[in-house]
PDB file of C-alpha atoms in Angstrom:
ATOM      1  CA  UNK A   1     133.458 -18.504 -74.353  1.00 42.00           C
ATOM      2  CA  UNK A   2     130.922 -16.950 -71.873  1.00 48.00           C
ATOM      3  CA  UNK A   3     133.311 -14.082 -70.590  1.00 55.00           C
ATOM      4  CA  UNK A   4     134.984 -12.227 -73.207  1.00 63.00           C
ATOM      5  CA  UNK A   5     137.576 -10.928 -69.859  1.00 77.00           C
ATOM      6  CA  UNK A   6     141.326 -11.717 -69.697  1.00 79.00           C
ATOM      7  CA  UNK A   7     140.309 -13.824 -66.837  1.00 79.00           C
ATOM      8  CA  UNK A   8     137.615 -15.120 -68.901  1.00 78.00           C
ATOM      9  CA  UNK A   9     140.185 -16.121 -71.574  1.00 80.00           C
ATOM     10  CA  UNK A  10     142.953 -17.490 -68.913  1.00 84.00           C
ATOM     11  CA  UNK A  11     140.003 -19.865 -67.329  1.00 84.00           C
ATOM     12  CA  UNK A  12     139.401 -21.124 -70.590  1.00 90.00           C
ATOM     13  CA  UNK A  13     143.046 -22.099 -71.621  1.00 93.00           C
ATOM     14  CA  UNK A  14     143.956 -25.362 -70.773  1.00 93.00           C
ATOM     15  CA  UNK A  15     147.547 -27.250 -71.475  1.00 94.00           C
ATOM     16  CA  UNK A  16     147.403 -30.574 -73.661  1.00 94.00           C
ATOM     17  CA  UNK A  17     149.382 -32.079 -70.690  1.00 94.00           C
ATOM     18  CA  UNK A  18     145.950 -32.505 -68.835  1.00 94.00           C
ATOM     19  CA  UNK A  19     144.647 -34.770 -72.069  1.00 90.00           C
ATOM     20  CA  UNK A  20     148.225 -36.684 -71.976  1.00 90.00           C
ATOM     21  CA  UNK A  21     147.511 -37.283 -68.001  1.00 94.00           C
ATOM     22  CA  UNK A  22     143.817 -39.137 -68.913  1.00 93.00           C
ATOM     23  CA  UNK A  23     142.151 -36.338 -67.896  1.00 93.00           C
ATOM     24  CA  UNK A  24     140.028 -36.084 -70.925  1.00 94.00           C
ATOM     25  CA  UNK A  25     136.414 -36.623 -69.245  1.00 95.00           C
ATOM     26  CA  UNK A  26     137.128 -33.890 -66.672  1.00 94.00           C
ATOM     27  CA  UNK A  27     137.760 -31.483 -69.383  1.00 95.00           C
ATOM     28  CA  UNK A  28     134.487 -31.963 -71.683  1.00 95.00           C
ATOM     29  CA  UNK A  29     132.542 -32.038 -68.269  1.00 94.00           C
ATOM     30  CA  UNK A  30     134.424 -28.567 -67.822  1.00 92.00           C
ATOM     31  CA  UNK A  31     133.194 -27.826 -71.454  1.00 94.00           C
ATOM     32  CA  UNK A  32     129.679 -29.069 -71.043  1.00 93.00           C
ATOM     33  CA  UNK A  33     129.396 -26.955 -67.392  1.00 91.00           C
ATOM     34  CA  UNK A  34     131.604 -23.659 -68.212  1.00 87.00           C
ATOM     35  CA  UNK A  35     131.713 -23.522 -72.146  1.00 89.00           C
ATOM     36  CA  UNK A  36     134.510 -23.151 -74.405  1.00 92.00           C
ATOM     37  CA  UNK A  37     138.323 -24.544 -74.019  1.00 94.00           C
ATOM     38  CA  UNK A  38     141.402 -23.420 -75.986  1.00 94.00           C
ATOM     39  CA  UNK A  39     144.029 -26.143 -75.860  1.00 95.00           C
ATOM     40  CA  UNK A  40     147.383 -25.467 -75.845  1.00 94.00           C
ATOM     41  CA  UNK A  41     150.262 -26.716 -77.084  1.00 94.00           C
ATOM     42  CA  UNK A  42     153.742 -25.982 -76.869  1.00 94.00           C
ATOM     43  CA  UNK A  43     152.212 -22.694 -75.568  1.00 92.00           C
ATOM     44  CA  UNK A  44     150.615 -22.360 -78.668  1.00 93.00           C
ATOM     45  CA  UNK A  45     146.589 -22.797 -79.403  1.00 93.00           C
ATOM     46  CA  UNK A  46     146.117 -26.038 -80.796  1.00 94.00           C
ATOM     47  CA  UNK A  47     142.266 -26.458 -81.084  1.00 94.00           C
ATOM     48  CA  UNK A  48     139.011 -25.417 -79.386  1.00 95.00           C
ATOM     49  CA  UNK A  49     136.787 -27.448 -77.619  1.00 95.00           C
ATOM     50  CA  UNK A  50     133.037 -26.539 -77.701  1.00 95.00           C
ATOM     51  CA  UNK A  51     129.308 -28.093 -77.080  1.00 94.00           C
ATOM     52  CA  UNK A  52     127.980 -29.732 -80.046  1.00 94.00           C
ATOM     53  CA  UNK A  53     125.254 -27.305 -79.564  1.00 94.00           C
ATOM     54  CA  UNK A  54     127.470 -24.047 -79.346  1.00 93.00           C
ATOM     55  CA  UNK A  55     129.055 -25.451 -82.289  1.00 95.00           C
ATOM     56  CA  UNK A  56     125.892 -26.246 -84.082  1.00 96.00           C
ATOM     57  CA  UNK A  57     124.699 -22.163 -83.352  1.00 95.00           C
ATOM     58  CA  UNK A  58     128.130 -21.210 -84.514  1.00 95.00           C
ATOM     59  CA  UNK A  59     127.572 -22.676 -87.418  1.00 96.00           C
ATOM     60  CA  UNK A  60     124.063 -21.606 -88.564  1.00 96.00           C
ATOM     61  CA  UNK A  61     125.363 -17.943 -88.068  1.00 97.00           C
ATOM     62  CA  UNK A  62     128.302 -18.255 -90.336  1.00 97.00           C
ATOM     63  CA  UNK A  63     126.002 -19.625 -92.984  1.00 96.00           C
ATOM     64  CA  UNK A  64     123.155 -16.775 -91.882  1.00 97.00           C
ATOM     65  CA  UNK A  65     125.859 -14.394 -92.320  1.00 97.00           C
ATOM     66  CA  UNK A  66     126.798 -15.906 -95.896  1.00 97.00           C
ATOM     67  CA  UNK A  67     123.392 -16.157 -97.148  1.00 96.00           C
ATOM     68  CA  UNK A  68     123.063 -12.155 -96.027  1.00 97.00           C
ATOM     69  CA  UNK A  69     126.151 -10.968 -97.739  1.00 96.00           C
ATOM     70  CA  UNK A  70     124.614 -13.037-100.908  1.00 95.00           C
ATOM     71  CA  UNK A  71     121.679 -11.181-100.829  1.00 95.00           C
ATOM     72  CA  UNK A  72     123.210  -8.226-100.785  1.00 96.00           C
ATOM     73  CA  UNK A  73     125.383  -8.349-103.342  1.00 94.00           C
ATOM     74  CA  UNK A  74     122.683  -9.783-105.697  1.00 91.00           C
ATOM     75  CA  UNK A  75     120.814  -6.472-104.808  1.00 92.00           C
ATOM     76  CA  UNK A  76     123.587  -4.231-105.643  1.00 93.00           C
ATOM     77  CA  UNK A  77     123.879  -5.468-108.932  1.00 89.00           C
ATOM     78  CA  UNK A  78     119.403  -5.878-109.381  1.00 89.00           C
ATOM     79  CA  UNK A  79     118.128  -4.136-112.439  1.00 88.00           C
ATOM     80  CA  UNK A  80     114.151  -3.625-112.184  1.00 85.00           C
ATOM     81  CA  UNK A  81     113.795  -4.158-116.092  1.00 87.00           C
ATOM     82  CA  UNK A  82     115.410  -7.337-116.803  1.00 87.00           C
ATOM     83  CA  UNK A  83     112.726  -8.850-113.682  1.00 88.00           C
ATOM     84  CA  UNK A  84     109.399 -10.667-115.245  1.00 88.00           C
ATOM     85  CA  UNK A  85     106.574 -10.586-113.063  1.00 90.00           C
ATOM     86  CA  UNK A  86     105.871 -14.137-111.301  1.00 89.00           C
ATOM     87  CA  UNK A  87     102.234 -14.227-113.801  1.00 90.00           C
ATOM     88  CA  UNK A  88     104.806 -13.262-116.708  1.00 91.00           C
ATOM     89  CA  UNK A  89     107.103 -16.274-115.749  1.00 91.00           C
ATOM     90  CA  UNK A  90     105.005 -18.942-115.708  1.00 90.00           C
ATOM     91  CA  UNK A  91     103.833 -18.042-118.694  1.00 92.00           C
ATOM     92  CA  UNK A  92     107.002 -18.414-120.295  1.00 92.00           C
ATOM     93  CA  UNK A  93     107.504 -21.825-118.524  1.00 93.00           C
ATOM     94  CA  UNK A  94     104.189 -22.983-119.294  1.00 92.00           C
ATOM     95  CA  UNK A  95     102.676 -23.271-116.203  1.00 90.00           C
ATOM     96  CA  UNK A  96      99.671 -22.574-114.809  1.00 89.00           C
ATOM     97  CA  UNK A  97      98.237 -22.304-111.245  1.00 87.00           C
ATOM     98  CA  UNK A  98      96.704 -25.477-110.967  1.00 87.00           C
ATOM     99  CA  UNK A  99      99.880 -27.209-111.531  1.00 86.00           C
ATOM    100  CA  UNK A 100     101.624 -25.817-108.371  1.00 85.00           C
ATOM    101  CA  UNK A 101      98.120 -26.510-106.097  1.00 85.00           C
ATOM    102  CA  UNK A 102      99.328 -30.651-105.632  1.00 81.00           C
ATOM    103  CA  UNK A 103     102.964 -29.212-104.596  1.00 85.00           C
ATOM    104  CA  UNK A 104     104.161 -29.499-101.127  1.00 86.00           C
ATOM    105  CA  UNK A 105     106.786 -26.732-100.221  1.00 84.00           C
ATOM    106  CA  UNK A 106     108.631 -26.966 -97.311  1.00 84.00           C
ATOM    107  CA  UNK A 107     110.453 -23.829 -95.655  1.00 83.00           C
ATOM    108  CA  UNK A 108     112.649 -23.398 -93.124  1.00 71.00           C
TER     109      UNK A 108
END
């Protein structure tokens, strides 16, 4: 939804009726063009309607917004001396430099 307004909100609402009268490709052209839909029913919300690619960012900022709250409890609870230095850790797995130079890592 593009206009957080109570207009905003009232132009987004839209009665199930419109779906039962085969007015379904109006409505995601409506979608794609003006953004997000609430569908009604029985004057209730029944579901929201959004672009794959709204839905998509939506998405990516929930888990953004997990992966944050992760990392910040894990630092709450960090104690300095029970962390071994990355040169201490391979040690203790056995591995040495040249074994990691034929890995490919891939970040996103």
């Amino acid at each position: 939804m593009s206009e957080l307004s109570v207009m905003g909100v009232m132009r987004s609402i839209i009665p199930i009726t419109r779906f039962n009268k085969g007015e379904a490709n109006r409505i995601f052209d409506e979608v794609a063009s003006s953004g997000t839909k609430i569908v009604m029913k029985n004057n209730r919300p029944a579901c929201v309607l959004m672009s794959p690619d709204q839905y998509e960012s939506l998405m990516e900022m929930v888990s953004d917004y997990l992966l944050q709250e992760e990392a910040e409890s894990r630092m709450a609870h960090y104690d300095p001396g029970t962390s071994l230095s990355q040169e201490d850790m391979m040690k203790e797995l056995g591995i040495s430099e040249s074994d990691l130079d034929d890995i490919e890592v891939e970040i996103e």
